[in-house]
PDB file of C-alpha atoms in Angstrom:
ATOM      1  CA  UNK C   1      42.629 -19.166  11.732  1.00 78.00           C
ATOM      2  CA  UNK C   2      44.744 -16.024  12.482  1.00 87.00           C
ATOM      3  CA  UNK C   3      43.406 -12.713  13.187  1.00 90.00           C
ATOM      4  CA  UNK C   4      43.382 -10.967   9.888  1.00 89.00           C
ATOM      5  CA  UNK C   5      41.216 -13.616   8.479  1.00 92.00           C
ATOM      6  CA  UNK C   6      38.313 -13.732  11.230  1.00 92.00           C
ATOM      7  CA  UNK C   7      39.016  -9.575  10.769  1.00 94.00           C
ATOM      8  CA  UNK C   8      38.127 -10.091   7.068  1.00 93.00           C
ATOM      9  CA  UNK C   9      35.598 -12.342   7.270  1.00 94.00           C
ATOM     10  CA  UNK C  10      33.488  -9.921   9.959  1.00 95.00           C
ATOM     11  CA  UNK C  11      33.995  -7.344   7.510  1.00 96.00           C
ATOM     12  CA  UNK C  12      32.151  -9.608   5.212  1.00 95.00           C
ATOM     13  CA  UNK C  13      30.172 -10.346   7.235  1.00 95.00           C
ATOM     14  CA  UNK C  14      28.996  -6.840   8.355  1.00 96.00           C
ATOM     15  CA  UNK C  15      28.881  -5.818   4.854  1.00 96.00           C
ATOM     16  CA  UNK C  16      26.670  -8.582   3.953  1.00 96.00           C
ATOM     17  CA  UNK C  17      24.353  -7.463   6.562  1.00 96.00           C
ATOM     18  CA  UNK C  18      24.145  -3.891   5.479  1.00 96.00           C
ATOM     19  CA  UNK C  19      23.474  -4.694   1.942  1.00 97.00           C
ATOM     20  CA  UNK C  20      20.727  -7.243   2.921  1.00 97.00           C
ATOM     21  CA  UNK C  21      19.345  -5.084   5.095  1.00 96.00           C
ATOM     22  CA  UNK C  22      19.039  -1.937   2.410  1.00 96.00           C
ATOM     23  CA  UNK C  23      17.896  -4.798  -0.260  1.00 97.00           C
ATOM     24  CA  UNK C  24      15.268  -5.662   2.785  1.00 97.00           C
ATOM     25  CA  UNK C  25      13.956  -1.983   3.204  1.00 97.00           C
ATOM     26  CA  UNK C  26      14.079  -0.936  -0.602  1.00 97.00           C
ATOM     27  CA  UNK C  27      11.680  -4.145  -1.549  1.00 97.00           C
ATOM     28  CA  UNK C  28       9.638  -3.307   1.765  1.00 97.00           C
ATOM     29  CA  UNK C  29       9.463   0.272   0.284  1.00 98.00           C
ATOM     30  CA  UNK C  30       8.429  -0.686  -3.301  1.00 98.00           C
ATOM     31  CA  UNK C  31       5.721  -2.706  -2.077  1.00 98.00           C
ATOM     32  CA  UNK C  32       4.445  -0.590   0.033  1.00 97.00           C
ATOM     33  CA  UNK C  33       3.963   1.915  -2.281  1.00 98.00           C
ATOM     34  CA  UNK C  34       2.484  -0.176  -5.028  1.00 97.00           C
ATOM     35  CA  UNK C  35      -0.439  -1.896  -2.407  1.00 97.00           C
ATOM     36  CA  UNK C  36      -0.675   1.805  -1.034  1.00 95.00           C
ATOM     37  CA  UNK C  37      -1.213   3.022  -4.791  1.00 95.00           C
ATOM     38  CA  UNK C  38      -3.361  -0.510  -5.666  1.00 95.00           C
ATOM     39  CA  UNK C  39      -5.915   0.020  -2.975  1.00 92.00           C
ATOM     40  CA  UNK C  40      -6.170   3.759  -4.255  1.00 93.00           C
ATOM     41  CA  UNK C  41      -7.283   2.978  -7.337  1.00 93.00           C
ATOM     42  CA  UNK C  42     -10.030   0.678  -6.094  1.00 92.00           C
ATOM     43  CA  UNK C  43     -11.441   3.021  -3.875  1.00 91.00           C
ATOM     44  CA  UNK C  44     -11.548   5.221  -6.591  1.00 92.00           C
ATOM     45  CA  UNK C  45     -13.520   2.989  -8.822  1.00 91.00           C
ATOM     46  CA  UNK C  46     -15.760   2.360  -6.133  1.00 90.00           C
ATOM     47  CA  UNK C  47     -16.108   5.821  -5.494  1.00 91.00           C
ATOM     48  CA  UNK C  48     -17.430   6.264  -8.978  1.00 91.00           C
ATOM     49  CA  UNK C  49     -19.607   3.532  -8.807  1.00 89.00           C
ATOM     50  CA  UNK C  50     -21.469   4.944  -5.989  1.00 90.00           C
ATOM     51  CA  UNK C  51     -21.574   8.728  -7.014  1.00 91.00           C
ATOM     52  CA  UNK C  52     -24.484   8.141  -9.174  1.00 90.00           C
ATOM     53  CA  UNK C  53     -26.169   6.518  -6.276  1.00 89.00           C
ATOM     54  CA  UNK C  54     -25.856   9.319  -4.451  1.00 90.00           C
ATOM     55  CA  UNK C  55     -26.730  11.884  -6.689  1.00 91.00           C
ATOM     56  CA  UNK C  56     -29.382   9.631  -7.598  1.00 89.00           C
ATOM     57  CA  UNK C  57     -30.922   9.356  -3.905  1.00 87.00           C
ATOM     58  CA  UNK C  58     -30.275   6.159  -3.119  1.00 86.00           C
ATOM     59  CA  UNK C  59     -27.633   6.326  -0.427  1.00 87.00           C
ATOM     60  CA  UNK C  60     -27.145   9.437   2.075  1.00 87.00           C
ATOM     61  CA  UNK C  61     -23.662   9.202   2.184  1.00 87.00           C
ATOM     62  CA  UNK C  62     -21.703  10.828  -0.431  1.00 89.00           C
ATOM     63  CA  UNK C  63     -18.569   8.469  -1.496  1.00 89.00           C
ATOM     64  CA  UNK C  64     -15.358   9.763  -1.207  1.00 90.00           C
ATOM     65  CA  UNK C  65     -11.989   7.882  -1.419  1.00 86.00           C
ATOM     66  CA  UNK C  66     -11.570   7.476   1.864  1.00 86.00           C
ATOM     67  CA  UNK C  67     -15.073   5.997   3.206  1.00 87.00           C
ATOM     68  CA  UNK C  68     -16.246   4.357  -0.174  1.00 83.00           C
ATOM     69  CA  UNK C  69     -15.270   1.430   1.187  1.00 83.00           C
ATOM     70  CA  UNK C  70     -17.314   1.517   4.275  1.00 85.00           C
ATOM     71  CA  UNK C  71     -20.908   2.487   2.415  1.00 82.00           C
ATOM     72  CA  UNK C  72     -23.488  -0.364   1.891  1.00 79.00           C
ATOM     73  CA  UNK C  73     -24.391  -1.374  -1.129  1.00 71.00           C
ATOM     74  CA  UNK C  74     -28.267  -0.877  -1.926  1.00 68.00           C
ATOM     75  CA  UNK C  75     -28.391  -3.005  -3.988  1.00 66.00           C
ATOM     76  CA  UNK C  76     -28.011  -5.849  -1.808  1.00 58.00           C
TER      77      UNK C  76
END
């Protein structure tokens, strides 16, 4: 092998590995953003499954997005 053919083929090489690596942190990205937006949504249905518990009496705690999660169910 002479030297302008290991030079090429580290080019390749490093240019592979940039590519991969943007293809790595783009997918990374996307799915991050859809579980982010996923889990959302869920809190927000269980928020409004719980609101009329709350107004209701029958929990304290009034449901937002962020602790809905975390409430007990009375009904258990």
């Amino acid at each position: 092998m002479d030297s302008d053919m290991i030079q090429g083929l580290l080019i390749l090489g490093k240019t592979a590995l940039i590519i991969g690596g943007g293809c790595a942190f783009t997918l990374g990205s996307i799915w991050g953003i859809c579980a982010t937006a996923i889990s959302f949504y869920q809190r927000r249905d269980l928020r409004d499954e719980l609101l009329p518990l709350y107004e209701e009496g029958a929990i304290t705690t009034k449901p937002t997005i962020l602790n809905a999660h975390r409430i007990p169910d009375p009904q258990t």
